[in-house]
C-alpha atoms as an extended CHARMM CRD file, in Angstrom:
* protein
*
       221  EXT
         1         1  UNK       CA              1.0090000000      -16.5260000000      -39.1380000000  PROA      1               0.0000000000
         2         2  UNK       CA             -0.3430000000      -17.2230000000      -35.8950000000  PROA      2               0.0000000000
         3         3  UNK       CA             -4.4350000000      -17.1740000000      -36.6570000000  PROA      3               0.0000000000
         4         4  UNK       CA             -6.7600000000      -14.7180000000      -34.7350000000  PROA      4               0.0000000000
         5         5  UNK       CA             -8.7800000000      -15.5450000000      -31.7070000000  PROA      5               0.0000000000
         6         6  UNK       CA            -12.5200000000      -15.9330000000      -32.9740000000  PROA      6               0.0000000000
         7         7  UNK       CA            -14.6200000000      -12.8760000000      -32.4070000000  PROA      7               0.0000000000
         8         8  UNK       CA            -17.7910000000      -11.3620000000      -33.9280000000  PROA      8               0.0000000000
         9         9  UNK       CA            -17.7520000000       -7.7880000000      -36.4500000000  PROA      9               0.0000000000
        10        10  UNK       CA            -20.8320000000       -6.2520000000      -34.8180000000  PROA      10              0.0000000000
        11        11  UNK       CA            -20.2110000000       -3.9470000000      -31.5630000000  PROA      11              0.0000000000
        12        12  UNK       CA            -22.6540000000       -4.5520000000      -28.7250000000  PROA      12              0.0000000000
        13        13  UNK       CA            -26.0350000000       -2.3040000000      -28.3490000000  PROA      13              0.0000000000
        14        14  UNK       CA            -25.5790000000       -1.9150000000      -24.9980000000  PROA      14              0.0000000000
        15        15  UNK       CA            -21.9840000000       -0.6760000000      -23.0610000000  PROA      15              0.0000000000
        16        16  UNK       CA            -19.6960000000       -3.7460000000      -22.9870000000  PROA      16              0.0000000000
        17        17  UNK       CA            -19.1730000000       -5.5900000000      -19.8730000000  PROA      17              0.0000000000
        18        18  UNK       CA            -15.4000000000       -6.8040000000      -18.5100000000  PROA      18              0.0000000000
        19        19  UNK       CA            -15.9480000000      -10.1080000000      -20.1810000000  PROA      19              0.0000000000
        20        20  UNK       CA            -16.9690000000       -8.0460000000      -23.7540000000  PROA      20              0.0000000000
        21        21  UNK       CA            -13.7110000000       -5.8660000000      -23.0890000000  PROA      21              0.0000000000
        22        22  UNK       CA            -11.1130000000       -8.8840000000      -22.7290000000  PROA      22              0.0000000000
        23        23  UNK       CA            -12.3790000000      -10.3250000000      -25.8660000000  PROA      23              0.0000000000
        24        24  UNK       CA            -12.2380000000       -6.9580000000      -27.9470000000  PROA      24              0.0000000000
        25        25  UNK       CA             -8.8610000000       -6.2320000000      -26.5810000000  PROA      25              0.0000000000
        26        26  UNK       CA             -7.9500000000      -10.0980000000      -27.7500000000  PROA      26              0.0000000000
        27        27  UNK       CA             -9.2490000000       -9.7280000000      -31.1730000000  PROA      27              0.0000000000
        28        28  UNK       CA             -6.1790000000       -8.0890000000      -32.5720000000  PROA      28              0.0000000000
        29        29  UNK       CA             -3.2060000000      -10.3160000000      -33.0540000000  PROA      29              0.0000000000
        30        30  UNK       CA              0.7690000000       -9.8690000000      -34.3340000000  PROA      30              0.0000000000
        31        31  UNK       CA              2.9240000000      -12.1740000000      -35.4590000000  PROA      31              0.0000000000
        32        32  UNK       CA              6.3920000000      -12.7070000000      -36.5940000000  PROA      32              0.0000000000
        33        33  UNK       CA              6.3380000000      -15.5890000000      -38.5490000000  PROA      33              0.0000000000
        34        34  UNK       CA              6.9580000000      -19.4420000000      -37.1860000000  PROA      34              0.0000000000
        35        35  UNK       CA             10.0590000000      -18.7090000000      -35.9670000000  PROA      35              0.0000000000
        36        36  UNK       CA             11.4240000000      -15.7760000000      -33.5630000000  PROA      36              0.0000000000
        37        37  UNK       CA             15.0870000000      -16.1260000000      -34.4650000000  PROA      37              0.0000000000
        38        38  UNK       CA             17.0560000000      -14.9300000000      -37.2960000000  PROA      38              0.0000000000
        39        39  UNK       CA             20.9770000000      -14.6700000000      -38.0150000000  PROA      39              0.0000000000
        40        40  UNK       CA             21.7970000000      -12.2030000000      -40.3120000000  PROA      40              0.0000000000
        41        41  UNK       CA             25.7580000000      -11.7550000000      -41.9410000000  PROA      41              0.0000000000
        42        42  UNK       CA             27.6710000000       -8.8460000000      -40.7420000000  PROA      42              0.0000000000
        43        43  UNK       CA             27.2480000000       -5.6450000000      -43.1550000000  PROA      43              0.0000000000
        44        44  UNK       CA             24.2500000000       -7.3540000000      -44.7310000000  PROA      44              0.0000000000
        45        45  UNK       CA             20.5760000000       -6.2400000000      -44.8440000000  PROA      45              0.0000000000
        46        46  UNK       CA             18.1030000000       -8.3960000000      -42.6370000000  PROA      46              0.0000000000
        47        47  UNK       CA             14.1720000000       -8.9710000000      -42.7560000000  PROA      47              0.0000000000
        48        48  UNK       CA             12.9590000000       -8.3610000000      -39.3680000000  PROA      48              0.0000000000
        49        49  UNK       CA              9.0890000000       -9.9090000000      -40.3930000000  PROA      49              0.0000000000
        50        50  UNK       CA              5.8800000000       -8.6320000000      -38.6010000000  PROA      50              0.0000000000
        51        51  UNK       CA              1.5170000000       -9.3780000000      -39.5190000000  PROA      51              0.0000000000
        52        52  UNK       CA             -1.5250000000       -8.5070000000      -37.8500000000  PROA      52              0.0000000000
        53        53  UNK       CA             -4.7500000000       -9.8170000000      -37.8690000000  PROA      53              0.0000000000
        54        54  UNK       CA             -8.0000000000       -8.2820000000      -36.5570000000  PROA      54              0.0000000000
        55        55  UNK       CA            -11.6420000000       -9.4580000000      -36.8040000000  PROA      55              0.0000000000
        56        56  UNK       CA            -13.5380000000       -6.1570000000      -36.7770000000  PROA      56              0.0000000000
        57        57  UNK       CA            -11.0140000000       -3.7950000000      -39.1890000000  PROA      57              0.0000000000
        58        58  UNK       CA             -8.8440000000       -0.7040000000      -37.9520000000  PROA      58              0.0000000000
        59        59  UNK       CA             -8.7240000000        2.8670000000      -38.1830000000  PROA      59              0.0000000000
        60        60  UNK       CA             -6.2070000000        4.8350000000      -37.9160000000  PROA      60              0.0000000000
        61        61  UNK       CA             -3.6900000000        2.1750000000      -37.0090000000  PROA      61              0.0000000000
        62        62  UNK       CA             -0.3870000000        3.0850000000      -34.7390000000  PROA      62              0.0000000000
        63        63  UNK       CA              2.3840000000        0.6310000000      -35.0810000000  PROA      63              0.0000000000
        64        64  UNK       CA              6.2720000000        0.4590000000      -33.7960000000  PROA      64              0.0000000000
        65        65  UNK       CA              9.3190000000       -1.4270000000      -34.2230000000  PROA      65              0.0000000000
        66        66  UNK       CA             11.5560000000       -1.2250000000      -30.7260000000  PROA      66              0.0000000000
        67        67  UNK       CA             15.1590000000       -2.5560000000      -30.4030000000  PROA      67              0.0000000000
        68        68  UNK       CA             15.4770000000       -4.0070000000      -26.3900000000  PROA      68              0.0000000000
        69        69  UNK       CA             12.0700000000       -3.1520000000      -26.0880000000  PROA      69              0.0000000000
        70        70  UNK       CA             13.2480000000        1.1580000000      -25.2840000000  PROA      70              0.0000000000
        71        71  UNK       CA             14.8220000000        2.4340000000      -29.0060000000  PROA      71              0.0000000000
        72        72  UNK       CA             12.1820000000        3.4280000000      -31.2250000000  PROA      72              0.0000000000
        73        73  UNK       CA             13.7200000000        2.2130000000      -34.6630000000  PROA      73              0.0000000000
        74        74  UNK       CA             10.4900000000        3.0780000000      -36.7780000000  PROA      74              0.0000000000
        75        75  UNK       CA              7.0420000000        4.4210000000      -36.4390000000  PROA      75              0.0000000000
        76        76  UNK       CA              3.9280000000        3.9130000000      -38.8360000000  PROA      76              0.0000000000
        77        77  UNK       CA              0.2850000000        4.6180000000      -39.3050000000  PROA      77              0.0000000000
        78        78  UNK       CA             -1.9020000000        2.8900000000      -41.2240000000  PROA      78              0.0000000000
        79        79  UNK       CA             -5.6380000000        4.7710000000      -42.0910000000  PROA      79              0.0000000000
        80        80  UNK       CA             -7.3200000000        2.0410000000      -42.9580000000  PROA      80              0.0000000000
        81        81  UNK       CA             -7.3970000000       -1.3880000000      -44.6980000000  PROA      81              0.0000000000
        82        82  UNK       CA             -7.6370000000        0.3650000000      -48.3260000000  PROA      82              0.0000000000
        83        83  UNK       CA             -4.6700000000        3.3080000000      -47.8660000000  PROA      83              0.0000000000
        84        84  UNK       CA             -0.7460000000        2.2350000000      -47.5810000000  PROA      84              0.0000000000
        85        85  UNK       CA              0.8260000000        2.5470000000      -44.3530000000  PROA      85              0.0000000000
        86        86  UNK       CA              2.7280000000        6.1950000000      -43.3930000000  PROA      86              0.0000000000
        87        87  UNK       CA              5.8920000000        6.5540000000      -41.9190000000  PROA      87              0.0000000000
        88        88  UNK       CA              5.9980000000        9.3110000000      -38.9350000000  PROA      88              0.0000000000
        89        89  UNK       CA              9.4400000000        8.4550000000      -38.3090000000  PROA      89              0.0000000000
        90        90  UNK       CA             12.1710000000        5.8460000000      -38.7890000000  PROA      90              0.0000000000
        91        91  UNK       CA             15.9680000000        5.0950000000      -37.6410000000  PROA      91              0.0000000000
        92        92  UNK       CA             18.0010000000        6.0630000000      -40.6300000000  PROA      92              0.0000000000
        93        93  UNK       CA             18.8990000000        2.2430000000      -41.7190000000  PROA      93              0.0000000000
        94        94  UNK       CA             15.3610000000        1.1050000000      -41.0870000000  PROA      94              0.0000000000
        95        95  UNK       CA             13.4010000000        0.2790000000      -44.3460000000  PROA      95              0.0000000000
        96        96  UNK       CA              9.7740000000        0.1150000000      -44.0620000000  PROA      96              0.0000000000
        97        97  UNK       CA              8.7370000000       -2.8700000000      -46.1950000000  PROA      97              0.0000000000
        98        98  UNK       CA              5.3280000000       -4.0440000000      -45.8080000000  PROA      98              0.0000000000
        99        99  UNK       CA              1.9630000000       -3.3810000000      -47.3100000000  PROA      99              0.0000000000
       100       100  UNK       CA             -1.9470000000       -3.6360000000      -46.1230000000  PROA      100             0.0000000000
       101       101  UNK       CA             -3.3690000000       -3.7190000000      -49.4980000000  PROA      101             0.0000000000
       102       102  UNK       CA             -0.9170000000       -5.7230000000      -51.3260000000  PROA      102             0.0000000000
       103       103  UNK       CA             -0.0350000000       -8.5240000000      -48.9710000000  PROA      103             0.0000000000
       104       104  UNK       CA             -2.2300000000       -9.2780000000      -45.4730000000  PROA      104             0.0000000000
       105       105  UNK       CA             -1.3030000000       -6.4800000000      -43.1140000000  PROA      105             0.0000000000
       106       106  UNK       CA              2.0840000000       -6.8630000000      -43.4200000000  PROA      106             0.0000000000
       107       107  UNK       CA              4.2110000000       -4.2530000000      -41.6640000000  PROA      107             0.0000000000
       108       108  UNK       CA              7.9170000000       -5.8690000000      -41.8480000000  PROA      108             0.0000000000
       109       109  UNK       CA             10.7310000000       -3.7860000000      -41.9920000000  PROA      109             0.0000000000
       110       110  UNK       CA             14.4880000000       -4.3760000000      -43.2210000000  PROA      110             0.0000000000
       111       111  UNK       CA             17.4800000000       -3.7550000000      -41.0700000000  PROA      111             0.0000000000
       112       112  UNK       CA             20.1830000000       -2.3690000000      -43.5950000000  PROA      112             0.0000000000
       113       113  UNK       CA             23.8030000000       -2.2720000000      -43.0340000000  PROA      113             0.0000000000
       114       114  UNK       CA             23.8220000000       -5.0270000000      -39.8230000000  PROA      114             0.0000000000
       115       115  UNK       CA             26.3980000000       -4.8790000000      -36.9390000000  PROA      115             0.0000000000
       116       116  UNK       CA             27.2260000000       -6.5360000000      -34.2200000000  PROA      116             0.0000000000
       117       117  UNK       CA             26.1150000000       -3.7260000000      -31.9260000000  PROA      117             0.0000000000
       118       118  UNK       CA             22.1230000000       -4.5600000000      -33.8490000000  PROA      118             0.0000000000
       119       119  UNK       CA             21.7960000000       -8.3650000000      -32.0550000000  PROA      119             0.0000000000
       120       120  UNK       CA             19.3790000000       -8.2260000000      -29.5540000000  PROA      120             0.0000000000
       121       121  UNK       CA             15.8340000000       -8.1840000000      -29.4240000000  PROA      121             0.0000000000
       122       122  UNK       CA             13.5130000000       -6.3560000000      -31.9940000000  PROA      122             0.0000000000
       123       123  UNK       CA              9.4500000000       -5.7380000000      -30.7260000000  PROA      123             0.0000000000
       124       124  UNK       CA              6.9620000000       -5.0750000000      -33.1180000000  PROA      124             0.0000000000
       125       125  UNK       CA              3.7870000000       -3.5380000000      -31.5950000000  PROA      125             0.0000000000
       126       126  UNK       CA              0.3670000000       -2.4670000000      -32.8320000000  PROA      126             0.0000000000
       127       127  UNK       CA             -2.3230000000       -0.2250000000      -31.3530000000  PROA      127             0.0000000000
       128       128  UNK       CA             -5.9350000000       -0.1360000000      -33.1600000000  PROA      128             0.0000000000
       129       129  UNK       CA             -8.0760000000        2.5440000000      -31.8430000000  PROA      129             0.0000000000
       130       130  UNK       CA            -10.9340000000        0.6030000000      -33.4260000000  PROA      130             0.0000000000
       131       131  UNK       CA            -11.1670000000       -1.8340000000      -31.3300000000  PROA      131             0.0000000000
       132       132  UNK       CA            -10.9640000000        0.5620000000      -28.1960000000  PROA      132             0.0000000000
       133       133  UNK       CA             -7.0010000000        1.0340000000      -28.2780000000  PROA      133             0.0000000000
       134       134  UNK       CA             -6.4760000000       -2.6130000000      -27.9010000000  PROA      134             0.0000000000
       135       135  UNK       CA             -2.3890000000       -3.4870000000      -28.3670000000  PROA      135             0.0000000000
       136       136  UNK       CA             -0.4440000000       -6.4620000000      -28.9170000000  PROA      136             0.0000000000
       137       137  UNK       CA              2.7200000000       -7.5710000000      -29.5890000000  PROA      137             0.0000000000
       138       138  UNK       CA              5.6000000000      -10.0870000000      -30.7680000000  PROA      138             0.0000000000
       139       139  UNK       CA              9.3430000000      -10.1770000000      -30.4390000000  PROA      139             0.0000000000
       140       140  UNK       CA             11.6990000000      -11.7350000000      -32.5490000000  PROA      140             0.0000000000
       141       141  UNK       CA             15.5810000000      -12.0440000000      -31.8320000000  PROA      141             0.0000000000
       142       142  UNK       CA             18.1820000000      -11.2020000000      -34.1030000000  PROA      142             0.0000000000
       143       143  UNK       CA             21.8380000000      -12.6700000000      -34.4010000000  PROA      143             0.0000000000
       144       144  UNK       CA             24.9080000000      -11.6610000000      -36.0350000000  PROA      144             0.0000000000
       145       145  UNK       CA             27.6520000000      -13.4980000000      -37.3570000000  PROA      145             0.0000000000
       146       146  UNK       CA             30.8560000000      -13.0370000000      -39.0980000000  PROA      146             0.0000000000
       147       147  UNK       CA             30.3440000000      -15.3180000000      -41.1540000000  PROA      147             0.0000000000
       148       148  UNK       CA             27.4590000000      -18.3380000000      -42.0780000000  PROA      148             0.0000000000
       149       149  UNK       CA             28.7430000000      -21.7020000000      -40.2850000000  PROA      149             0.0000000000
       150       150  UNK       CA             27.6340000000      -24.3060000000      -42.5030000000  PROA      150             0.0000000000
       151       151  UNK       CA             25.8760000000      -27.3080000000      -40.8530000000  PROA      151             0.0000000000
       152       152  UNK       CA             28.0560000000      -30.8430000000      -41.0520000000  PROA      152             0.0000000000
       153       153  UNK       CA             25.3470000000      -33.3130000000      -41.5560000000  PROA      153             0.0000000000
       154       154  UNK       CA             28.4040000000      -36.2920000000      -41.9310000000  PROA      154             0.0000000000
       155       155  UNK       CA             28.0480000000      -37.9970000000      -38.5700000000  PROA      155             0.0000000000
       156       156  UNK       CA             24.0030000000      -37.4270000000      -38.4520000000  PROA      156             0.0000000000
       157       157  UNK       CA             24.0050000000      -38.9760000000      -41.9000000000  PROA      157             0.0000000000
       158       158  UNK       CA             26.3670000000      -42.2680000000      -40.4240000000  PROA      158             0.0000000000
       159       159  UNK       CA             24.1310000000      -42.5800000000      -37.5880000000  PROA      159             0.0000000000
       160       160  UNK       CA             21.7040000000      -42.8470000000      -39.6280000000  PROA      160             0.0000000000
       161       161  UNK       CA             22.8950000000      -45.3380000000      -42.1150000000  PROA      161             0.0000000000
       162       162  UNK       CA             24.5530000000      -47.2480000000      -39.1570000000  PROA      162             0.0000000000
       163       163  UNK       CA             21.0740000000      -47.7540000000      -37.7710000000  PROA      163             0.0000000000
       164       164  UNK       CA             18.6820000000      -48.5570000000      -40.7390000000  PROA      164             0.0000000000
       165       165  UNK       CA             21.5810000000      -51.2230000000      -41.8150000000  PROA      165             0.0000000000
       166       166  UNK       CA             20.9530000000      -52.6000000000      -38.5030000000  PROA      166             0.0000000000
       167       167  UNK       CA             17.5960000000      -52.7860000000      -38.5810000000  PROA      167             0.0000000000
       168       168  UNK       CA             17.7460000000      -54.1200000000      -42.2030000000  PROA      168             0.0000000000
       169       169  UNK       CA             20.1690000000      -56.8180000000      -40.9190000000  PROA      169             0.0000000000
       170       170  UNK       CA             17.1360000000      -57.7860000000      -38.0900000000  PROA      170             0.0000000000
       171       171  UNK       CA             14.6930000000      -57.9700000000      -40.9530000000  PROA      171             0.0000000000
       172       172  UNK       CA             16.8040000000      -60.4920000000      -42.2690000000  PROA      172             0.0000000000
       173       173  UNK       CA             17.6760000000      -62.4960000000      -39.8530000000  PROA      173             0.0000000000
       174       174  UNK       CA             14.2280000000      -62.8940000000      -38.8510000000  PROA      174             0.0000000000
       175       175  UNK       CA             12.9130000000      -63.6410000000      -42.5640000000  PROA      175             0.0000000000
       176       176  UNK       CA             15.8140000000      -66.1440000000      -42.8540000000  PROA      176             0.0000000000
       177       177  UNK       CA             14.7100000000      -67.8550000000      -39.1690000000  PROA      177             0.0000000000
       178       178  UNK       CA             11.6170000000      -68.2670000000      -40.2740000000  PROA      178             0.0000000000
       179       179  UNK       CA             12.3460000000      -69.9360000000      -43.9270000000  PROA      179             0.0000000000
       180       180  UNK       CA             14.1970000000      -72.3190000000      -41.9240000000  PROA      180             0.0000000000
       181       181  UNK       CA             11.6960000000      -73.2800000000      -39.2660000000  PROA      181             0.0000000000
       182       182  UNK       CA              9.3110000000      -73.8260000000      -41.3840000000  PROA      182             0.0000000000
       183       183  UNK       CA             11.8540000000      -75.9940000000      -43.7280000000  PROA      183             0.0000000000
       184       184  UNK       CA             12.7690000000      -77.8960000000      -40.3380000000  PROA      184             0.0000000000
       185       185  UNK       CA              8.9850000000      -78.3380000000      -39.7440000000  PROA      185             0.0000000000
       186       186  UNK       CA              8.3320000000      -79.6830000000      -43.3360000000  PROA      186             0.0000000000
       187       187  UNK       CA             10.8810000000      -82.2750000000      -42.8610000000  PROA      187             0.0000000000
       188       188  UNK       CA              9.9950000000      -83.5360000000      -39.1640000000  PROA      188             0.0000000000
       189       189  UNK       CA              6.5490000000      -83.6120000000      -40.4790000000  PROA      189             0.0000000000
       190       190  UNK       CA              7.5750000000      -85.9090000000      -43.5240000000  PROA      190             0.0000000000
       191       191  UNK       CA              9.2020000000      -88.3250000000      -40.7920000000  PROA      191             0.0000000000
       192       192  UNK       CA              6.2320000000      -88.7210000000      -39.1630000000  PROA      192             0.0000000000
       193       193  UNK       CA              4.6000000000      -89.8890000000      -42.2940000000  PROA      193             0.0000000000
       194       194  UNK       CA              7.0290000000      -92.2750000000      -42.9270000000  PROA      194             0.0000000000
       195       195  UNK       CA              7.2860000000      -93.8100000000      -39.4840000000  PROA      195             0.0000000000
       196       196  UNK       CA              3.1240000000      -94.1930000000      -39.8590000000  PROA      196             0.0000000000
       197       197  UNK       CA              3.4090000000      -96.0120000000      -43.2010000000  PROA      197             0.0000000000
       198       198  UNK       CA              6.3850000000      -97.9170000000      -42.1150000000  PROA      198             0.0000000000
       199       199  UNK       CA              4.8440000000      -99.2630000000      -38.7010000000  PROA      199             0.0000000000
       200       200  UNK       CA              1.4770000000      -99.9390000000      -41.1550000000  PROA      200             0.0000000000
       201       201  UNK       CA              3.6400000000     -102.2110000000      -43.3650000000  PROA      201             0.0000000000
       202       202  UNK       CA              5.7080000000     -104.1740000000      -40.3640000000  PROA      202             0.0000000000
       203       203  UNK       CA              1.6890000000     -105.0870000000      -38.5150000000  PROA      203             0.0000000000
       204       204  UNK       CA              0.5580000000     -106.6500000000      -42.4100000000  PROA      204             0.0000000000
       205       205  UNK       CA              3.5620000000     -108.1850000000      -42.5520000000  PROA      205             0.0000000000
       206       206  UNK       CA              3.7220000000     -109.8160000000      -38.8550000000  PROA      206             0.0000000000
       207       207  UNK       CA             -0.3780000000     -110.3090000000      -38.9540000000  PROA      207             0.0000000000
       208       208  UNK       CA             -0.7530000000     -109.0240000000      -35.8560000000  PROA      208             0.0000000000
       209       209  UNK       CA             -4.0140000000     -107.6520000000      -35.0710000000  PROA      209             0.0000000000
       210       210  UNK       CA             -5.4150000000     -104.2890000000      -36.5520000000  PROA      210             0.0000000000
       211       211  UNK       CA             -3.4710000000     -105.1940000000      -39.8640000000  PROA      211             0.0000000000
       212       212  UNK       CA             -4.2020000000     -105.8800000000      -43.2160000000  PROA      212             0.0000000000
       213       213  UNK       CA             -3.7570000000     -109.4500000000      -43.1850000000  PROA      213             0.0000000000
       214       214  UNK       CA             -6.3860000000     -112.0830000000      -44.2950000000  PROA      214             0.0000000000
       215       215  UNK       CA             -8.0290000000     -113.6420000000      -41.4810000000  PROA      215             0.0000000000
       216       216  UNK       CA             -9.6780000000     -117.2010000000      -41.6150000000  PROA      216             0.0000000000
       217       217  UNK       CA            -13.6920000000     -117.6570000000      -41.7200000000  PROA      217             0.0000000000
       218       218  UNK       CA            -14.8760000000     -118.6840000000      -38.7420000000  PROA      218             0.0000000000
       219       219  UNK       CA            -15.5720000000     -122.4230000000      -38.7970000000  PROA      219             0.0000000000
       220       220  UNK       CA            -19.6650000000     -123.8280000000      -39.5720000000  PROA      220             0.0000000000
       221       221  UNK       CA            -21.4420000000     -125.0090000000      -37.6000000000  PROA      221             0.0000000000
């Protein structure tokens, strides 16, 4: 449910200005839910969902329910926040199912009996002479189907294991490249040790200068 523009309780002392107006008449809010579509089964009965929100409270509340925004399909009154909501009138398959004291101004209604002929688009509307006959409304669309297509996840679920193998097989490659280079750097670095000692032993051996060997005293004087 979509959540209500912030606005105060308390009506001004003084006669509202254009700026006070816009922000009454934006106070009251209706929603249909997160989503505005819904497929319903041939011959079944459908939710059509509807909520309003309002910061200062309402008073003898008007709301509709249109079908392509011209057919009246049901119309309610609500008295206030602690009394149930009325129905003046109602399209014969229309169920009123909603509630102001037991859920949060919910004025939903169920669509029995669906055909073909009832896609299209469903209005819900509110008027709250409260807050100076401000209105609002929301729209949902409804679809109708012979029958529920089932959604083939198969090739989504391939892709999907196609790709994280692949990127497995990257991790591995580059965990495996690295073992080795630093293998390959272990062993060129041992070389180089040996080469030092090596040359070391050849100079002591040869007594060439820098080495190890014994060198004679220098002779006295």
């Amino acid at each position: 449910m979509a959540a209500g523009r912030p606005c105060t309780a308390s009506a001004p002392a003084r006669p509202p200005t254009g700026l006070h107006v816009f922000a009454i008449a934006f106070a009251l809010e209706v929603s249909v839910g997160k989503t505005n579509t819904v497929t319903a089964l041939n011959n079944s009965n459908v939710l059509l969902p509807c909520v309003f929100t309002t910061c200062i409270g309402f008073q003898d509340l008007v709301f509709t329910w249109y079908f392509n925004s011209t057919e009246l399909i049901y119309h309610g009154k609500i008295k206030n926040k602690a009394t149930e909501p009325t129905g003046i009138w109602n399209n014969p398959r229309v169920e009123f199912v909603g509630s102001t004291t037991k859920k949060e101004n919910n004025i939903s209604i169920v669509l029995n009996n669906v055909e073909f002929s009832d896609a299209g688009k469903y209005t819900c509307h509110v008027k709250n002479p409260k807050e100076r006959n401000a209105q609002h409304n929301a729209t949902i669309f409804l679809s109708v189907v012979h029958k529920m297509v089932k959604t083939d996840n198969t090739v989504t679920l391939i892709i999907v294991g196609v790709v994280g193998g692949l990127i497995g097989l990257l991790i591995l490659f580059m965990l495996i490249k690295r073992v080795v280079l630093f293998i390959i750097k272990k062993t060129q670095d041992g070389k180089k040790e040996c080469l030092v000692s090596s040359s070391g032993n050849d100079n002591t051996e040869n007594g060439l200068a820098g080495s190890k060997a014994e060198q004679k005293a220098p002779p006295k004087a």
